[in-house]
Coordinates of C-alpha atoms in Angstrom, one line a residue:
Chain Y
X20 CA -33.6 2.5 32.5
X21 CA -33.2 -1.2 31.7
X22 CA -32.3 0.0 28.0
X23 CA -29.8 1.8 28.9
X24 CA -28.2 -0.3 31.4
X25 CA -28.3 -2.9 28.2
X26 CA -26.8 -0.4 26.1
X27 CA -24.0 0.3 28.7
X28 CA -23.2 -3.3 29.3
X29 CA -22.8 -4.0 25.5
X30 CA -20.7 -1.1 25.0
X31 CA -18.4 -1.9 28.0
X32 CA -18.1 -5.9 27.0
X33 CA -17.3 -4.7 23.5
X34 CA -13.2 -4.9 22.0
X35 CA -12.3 -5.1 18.7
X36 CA -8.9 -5.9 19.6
X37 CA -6.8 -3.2 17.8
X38 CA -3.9 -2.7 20.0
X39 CA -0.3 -2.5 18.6
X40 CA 0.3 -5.8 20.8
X41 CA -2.6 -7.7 20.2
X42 CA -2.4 -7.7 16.6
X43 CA 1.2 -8.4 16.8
X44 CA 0.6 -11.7 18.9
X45 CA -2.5 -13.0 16.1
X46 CA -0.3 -11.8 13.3
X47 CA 2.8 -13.9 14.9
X48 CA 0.1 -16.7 15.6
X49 CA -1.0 -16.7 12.4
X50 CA 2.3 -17.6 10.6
X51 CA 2.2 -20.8 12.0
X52 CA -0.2 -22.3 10.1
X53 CA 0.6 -21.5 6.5
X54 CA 4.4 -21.7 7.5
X55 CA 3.0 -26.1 9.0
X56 CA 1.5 -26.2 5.9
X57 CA 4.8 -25.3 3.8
X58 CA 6.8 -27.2 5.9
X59 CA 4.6 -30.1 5.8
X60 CA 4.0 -30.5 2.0
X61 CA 7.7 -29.8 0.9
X62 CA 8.4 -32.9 3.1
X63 CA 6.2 -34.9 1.4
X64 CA 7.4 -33.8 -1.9
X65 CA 10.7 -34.8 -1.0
X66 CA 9.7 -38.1 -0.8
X67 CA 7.8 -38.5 -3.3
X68 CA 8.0 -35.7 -6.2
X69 CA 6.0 -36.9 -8.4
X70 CA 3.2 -35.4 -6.9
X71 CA 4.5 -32.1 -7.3
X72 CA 1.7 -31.0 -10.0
X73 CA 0.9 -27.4 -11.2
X74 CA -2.3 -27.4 -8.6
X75 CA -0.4 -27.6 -5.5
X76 CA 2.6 -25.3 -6.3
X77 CA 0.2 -22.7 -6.6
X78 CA -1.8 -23.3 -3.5
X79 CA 2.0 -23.6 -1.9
X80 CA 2.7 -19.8 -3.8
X81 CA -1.2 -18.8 -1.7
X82 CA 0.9 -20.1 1.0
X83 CA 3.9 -18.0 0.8
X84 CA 1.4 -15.0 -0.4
X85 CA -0.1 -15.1 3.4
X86 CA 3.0 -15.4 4.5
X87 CA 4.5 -12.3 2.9
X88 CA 1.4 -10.3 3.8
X89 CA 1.7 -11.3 7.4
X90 CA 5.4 -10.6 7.4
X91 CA 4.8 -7.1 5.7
X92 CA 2.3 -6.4 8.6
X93 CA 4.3 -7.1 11.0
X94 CA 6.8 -4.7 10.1
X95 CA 4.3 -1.8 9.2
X96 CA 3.0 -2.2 13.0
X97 CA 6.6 -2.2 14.4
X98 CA 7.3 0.6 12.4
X99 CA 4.4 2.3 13.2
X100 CA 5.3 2.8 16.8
X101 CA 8.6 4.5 15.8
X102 CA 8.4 8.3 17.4
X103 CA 9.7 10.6 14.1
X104 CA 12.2 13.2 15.5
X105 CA 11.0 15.3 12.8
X106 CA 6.9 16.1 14.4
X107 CA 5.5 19.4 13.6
X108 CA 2.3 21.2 14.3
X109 CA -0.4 19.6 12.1
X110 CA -4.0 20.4 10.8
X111 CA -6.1 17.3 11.4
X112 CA -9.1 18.9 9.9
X113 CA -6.8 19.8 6.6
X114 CA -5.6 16.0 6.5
X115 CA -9.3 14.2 6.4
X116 CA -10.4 16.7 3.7
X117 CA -7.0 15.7 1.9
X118 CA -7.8 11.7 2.4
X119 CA -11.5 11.9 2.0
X120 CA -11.4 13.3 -1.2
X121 CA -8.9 10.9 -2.2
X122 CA -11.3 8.3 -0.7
X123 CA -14.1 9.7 -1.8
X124 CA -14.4 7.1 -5.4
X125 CA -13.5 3.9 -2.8
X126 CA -16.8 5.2 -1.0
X127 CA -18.8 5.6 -3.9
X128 CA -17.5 1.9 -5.3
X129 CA -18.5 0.6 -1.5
X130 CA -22.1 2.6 -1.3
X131 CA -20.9 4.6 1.1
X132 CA -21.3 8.4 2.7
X133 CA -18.7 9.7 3.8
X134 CA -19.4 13.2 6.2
X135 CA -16.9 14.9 8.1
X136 CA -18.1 17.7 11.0
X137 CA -16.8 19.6 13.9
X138 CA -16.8 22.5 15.9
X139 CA -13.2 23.4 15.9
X140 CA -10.4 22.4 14.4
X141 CA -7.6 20.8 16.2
X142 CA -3.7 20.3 15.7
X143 CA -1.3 17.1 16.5
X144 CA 2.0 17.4 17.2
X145 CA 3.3 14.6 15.0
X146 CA 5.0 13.8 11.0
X147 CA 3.0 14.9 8.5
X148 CA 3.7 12.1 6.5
X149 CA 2.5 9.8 9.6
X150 CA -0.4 11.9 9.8
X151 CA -1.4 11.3 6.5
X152 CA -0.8 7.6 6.6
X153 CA -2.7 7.1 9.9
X154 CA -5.7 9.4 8.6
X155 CA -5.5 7.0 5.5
X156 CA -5.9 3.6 7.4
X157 CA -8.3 4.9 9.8
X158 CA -10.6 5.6 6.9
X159 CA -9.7 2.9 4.8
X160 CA -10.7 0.9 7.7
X161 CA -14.0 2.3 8.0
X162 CA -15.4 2.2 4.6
X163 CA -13.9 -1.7 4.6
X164 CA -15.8 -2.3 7.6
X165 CA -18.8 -0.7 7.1
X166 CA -22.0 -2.0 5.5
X167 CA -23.9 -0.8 1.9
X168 CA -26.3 2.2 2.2
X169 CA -24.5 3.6 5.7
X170 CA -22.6 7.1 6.2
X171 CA -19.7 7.2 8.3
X172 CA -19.8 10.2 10.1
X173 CA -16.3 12.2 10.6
X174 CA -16.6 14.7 13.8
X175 CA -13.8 17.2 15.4
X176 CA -14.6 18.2 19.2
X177 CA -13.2 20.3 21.9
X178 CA -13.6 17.5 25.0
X179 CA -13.8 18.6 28.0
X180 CA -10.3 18.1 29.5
X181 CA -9.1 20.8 26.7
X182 CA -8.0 17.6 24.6
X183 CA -9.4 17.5 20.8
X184 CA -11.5 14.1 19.9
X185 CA -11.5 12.9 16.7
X186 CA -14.3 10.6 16.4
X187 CA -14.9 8.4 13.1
X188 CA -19.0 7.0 13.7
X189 CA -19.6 3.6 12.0
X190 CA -23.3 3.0 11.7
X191 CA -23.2 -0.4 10.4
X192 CA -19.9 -2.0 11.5
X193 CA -19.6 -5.3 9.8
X194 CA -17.1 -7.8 11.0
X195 CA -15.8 -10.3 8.2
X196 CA -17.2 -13.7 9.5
X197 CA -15.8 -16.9 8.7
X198 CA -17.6 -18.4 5.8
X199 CA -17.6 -21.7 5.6
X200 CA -15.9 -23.3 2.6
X201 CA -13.3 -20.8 2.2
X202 CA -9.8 -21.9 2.7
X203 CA -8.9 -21.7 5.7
X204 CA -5.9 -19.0 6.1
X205 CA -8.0 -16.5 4.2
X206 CA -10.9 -17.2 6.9
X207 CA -8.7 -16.5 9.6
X208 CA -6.6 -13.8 8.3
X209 CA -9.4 -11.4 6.7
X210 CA -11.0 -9.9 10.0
X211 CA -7.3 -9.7 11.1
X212 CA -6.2 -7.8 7.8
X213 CA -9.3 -5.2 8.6
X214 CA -7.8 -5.1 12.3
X215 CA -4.4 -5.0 11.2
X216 CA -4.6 -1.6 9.3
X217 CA -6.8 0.1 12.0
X218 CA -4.1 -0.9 14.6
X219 CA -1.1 0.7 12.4
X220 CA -3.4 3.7 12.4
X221 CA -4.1 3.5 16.3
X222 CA -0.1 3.1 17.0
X223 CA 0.7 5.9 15.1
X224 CA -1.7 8.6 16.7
X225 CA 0.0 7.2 19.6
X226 CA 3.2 7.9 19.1
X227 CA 2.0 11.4 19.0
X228 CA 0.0 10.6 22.7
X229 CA -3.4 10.7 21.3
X230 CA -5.4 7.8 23.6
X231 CA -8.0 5.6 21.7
X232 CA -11.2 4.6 22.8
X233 CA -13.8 2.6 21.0
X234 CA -17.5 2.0 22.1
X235 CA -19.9 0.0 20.7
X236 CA -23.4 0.2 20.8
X237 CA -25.5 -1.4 18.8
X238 CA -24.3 -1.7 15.5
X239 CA -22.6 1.0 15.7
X240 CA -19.4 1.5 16.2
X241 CA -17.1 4.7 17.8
X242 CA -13.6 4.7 17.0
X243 CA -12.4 8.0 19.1
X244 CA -9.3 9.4 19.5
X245 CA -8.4 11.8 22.1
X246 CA -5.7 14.3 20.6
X247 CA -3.4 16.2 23.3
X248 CA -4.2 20.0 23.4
X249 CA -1.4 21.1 20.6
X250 CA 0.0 24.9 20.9
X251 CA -2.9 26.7 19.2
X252 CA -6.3 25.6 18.1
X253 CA -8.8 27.5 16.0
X254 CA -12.1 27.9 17.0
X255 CA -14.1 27.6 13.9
X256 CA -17.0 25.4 12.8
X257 CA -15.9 22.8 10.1
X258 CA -18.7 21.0 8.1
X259 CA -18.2 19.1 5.2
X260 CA -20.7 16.6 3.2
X261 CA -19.1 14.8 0.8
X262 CA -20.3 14.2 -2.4
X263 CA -20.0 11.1 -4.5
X264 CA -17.8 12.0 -7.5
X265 CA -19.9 12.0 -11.0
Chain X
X22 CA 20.0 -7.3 -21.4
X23 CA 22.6 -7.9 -18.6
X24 CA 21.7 -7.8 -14.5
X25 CA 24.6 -7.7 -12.4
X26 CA 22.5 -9.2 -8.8
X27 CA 24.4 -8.0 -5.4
X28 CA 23.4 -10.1 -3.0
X29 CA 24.8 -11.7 0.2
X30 CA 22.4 -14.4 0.7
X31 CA 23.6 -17.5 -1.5
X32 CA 20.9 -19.4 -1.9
X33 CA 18.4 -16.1 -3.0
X34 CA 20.8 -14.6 -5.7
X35 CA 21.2 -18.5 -7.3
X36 CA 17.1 -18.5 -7.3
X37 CA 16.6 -14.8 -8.6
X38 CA 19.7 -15.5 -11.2
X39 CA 17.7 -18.9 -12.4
X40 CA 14.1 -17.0 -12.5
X41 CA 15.9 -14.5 -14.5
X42 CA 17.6 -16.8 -16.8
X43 CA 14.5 -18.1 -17.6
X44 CA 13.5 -15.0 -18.9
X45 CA 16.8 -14.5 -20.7
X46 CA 18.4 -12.3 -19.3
X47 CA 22.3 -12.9 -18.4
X48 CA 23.0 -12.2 -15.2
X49 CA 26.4 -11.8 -12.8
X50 CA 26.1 -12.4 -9.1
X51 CA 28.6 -10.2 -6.3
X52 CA 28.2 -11.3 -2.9
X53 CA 29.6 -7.9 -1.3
X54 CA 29.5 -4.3 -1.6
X55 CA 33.1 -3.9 -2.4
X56 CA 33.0 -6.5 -5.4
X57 CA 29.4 -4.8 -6.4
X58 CA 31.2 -1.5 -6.4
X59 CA 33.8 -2.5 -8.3
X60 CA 31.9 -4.8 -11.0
X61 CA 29.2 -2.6 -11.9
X62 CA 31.8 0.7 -12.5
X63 CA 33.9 -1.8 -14.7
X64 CA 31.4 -3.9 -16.8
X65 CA 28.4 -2.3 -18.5
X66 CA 25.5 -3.6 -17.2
X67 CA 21.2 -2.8 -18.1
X68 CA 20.2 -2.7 -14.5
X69 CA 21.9 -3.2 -11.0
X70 CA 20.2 -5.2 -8.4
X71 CA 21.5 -4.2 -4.8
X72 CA 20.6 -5.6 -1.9
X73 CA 21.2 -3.0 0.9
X74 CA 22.9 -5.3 4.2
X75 CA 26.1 -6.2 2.7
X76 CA 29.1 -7.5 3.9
X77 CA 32.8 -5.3 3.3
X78 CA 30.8 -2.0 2.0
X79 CA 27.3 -1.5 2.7
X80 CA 24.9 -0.9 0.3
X81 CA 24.2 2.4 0.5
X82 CA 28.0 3.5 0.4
X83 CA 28.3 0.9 -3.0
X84 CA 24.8 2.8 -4.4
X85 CA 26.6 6.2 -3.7
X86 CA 30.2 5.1 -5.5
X87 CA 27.9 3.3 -8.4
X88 CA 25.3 6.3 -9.2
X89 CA 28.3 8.6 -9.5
X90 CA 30.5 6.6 -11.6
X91 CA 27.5 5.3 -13.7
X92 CA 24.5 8.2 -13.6
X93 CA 22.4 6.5 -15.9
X94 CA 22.0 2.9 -15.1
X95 CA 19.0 2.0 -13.4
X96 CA 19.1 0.3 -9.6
X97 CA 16.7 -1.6 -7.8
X98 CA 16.9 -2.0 -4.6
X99 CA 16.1 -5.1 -3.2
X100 CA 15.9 -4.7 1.3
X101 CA 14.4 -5.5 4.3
X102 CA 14.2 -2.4 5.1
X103 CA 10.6 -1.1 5.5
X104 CA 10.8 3.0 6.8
X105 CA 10.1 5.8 4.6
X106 CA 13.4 7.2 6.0
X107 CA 15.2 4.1 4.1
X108 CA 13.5 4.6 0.9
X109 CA 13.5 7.9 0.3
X110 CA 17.2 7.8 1.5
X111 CA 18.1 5.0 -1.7
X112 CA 15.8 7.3 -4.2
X113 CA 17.9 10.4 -3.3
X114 CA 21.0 8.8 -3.6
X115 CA 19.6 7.7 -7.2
X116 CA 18.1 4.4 -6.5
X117 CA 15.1 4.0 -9.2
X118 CA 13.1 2.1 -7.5
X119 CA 12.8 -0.5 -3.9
X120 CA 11.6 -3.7 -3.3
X121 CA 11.1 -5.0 0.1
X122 CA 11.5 -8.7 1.2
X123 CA 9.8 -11.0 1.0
X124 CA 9.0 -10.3 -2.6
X125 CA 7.2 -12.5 -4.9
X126 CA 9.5 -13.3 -8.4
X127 CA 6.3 -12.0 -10.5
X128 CA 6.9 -8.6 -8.5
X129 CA 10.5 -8.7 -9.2
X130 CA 9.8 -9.6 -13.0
X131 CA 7.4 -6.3 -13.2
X132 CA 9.5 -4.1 -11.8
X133 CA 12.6 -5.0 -13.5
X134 CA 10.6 -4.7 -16.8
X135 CA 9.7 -1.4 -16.2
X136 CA 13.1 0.1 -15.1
X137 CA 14.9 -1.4 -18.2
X138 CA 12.0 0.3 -20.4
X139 CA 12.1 3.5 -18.7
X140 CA 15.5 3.5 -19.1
X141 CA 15.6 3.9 -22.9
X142 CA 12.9 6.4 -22.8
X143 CA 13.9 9.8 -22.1
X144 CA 12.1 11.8 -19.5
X145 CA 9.4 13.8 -22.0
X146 CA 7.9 16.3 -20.4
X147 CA 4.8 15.4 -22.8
X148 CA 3.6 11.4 -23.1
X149 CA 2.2 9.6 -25.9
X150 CA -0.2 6.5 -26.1
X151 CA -1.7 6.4 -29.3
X152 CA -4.3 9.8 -29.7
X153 CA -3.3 10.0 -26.2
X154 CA -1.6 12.6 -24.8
X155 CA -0.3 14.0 -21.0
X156 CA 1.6 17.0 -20.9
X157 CA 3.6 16.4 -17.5
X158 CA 4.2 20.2 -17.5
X159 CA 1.4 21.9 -18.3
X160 CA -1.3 19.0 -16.2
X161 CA -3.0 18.8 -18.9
X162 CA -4.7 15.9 -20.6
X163 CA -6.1 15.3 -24.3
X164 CA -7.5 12.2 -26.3
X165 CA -7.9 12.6 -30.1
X166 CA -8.1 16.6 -29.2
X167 CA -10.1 16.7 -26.8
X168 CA -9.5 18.0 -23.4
X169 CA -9.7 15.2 -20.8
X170 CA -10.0 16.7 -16.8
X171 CA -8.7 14.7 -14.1
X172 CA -8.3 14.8 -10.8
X173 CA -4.8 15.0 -9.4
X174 CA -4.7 11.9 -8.4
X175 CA -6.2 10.3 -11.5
X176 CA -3.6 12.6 -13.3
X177 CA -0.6 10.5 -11.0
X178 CA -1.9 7.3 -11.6
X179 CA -2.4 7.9 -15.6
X180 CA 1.1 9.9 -15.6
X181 CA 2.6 6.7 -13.7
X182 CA 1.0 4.3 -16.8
X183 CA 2.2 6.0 -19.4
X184 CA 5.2 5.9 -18.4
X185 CA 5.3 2.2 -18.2
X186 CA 3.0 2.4 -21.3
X187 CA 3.4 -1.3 -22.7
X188 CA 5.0 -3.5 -20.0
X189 CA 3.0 -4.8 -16.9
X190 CA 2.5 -2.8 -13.8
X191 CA 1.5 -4.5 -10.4
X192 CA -1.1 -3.1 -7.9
X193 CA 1.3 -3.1 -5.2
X194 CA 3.7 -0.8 -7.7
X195 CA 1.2 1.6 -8.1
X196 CA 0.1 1.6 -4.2
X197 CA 3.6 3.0 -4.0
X198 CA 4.3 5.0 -6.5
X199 CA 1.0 6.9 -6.7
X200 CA -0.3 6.4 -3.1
X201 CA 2.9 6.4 -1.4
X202 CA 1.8 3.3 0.8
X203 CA 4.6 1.2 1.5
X204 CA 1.8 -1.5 3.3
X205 CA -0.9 -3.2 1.1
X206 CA -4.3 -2.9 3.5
X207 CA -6.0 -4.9 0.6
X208 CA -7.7 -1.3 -0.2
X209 CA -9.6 -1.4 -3.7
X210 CA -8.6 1.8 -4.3
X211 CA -5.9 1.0 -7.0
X212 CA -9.3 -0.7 -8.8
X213 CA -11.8 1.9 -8.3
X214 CA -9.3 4.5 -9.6
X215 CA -8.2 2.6 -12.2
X216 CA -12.4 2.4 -13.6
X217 CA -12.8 5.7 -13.2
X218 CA -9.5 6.7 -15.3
X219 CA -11.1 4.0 -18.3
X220 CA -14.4 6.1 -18.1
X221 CA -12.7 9.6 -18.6
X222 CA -10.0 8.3 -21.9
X223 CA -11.4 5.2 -23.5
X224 CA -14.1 5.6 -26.0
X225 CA -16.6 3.0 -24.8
X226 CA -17.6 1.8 -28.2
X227 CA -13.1 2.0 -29.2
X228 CA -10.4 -0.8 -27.9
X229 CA -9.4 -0.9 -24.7
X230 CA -6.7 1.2 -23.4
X231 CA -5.8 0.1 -19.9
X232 CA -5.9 -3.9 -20.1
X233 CA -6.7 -5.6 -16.8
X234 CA -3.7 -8.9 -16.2
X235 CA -4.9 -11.4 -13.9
X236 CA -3.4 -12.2 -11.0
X237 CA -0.9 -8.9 -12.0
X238 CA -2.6 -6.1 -12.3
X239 CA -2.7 -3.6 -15.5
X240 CA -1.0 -2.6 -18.5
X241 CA -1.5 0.4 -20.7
X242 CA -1.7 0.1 -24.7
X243 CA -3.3 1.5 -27.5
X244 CA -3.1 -2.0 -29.2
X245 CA -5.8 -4.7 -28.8
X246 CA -4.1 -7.8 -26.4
X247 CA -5.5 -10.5 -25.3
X248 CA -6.9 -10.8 -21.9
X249 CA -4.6 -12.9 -19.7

């Protein structure tokens, strides 16, 4: 009993922080200090230019790099939220197959499994090209995230409001730490990069009012979303291992 | 080669024109859509560099009046503009490629390389790189003979390098020409790919084909290069 009251406390305490708006406020927080550091360092060149050497203009171009990426980000989230007038009826099931595959050689290259099983196959009323990108970053997330030797595990479910859940299982999740030495916007932007793309793939299964939930126990992390029952649904068992290319 | 650079902003056309000087290219500036119009149906220029929120004419109306007047000279469109609507908007109306902002000047350099090339190469339905072929139509790939199998998307990505066979192609180019991403996530898949296309055409005992550019990204060539 005590385990489990453990178990629930750690999953209830747990929030990766994924939200459209709460990656919007870090990203716009973390402009600031590569955009002090610009600001800072042309000053001083101004005064005294000399000091201008090779070295520093391309820590300044590192700089502008981060900036760029956090601008870029910004825009993908925005755009993200942005409801497509042109949804249709679409086959989640046929989408992972399509991305895993194309994930498949990222998995092998990370030591990764990648499984993918359910017991029917459910339907989204949404772009397909949003689908596919969404599908994309929610994988690309996991296999980023996840540690050596682990298998993410894929599952489809009817749940039991009628709505569809598409659960993605990471065993191992592995949050980028700051490592000491490293300069320090890479440190703070990296677990913010991994966060970043799991948000844009969050905000866009919400346009099409799916509702995300994550848990956390252990090491292991749920990322679940909880699709809205589409117009028809089909019944039959999908289960697919996927093999690491040759 | 001659760039004609439409751009509203002042102070980014003069640095773009002086990075591209640099590399020796003669460039014009407009500063509208109306003048960009206008200049690039009357002078013959290599490549057009429109930037799409302009004053007087905006730029998709000046891409629409160029690509009819001039069907063959390549544009690159240089926006803020991030939505797949947008892009595929400019491609259909004949743009040849996109480049959001911010943009670093080494992207800029790649891509204008590679439209100038592809420009003077006419679209073949079968590509050559040395004992290398791809036959576009058929999906079908050979080295010195023999029959190479791909997957589809190994097939894109080595269809996309032979076409810029020789010139310098960044990751972020192929994230959105093969993958269609128009956001970098940092994914190594451009990498992983990229190894697993060297395994299936290079001889591991032969040169090199696909040459890894530090800090770039790749470039494909049957001759030996140095490694930057």
């Amino acid at each position: 009993m005590r385990g489990r009251r453990t178990k629930l406390k750690r999953t209830s305490n747990f929030d990766l922080k994924c939200g459209q708006r709460e990656v919007l406020v870090e990203l716009f927080h973390a402009l600031a200090q590569p955009l002090t550091s610009l600001s800072c360092s042309l000053s001083s060149f101004l005064k005294k230019p000399q000091q201008l050497e090779q070295s520093v203009v391309k820590e300044l171009l590192k700089q502008v790099e981060t900036i760029t990426w956090i601008t870029n980000s910004i825009r993908a989230l925005i755009d993200a939220a942005e409801v497509v007038p042109r949804a249709q009826t679409c086959e989640v099931a046929d989408q992972l197959v399509e991305s895993i595959s194309e994930l498949l050689p990222v998995a092998a290259s990370k030591n990764v499994k990648l499984s993918l099983t359910g017991d029917h196959l459910p339907q989204i009323q949404i772009d397909q090209e949003k689908l596919r990108l969404a599908i994309f970053y929610l994988l690309d997330f996991a296999l980023h995230t996840s540690r050596k030797g682990t298998r993410v595990a894929i599952e489809t479910q009817q749940g039991r409001t009628g709505k569809s859940v598409l659960r993605v299982q990471l065993p191992s999740f592995r949050r980028v730490r700051k490592e000491p030495g490293r300069h320090l916007v890479v440190r703070a932007t990296d677990d913010l990069r991994h966060r970043t793309v799991l948000a844009i793939a969050r905000t866009i299964l919400e346009t099409a009012e799916a509702r995300f939930q994550q848990r956390r126990i252990g090491d292991r992390l749920f990322l679940e979303f909880h699709l809205p029952p589409a117009s028809r649904e089909t019944d039959q068992p999908l289960t697919r291992r996927f093999r690491r290319p040759a | 080669m001659r760039i004609l650079i439409v751009e509203d902003d002042p102070s980014l056309a003069s640095f773009v024109k002086k990075g591209l000087e640099a590399e020796h290219y003669a460039i014009d500036i407009a500063s509208d859509g109306e003048q960009a119009r206008a200049q690039a149906c009357e002078f013959d220029y290599d490549l057009l560099i429109l930037d799409l929120n302009l004053p007087r004419l905006d730029g998709v109306s000046a891409l629409r009046a160029v690509r009819t007047r001039k069907p063959s000279l390549p544009i690159l469109i240089l926006t803020a503009r991030t939505k797949v609507d947008d892009r595929i908007q400019c491609l259909d109306l004949g743009a040849d490629d996109y480049l959001v902002k911010p943009f670093s000047f080494a992207e800029l350099s790649a891509r204008i390389r590679a439209l100038l090339r592809r420009s003077h190469v006419p679209a073949e339905s079968v590509l050559t790189v040395g004992d290398l072929k791809l036959d576009r139509v058929e999906r079908r790939v050979e080295r010195a003979g023999q029959r190479i199998d791909l997957t589809s998307k190994e097939f894109a990505l080595l269809e996309y390098f032979m076409r810029n066979a020789g010139r310098r192609i960044t990751r972020a180019m192929i994230v959105e020409h093969v993958w269609n991403l128009s956001f970098d996530t940092t994914t190594n898949i451009v990498d992983v790919y990229v190894n697993y296309l060297r395994r299936k055409i290079e001889d591991p005992a032969g040169p090199r084909l696909i040459h890894t550019i530090r800090g770039v990204g790749y470039e494909l060539t049957s001759h030996a290069r140095a490694q930057n």
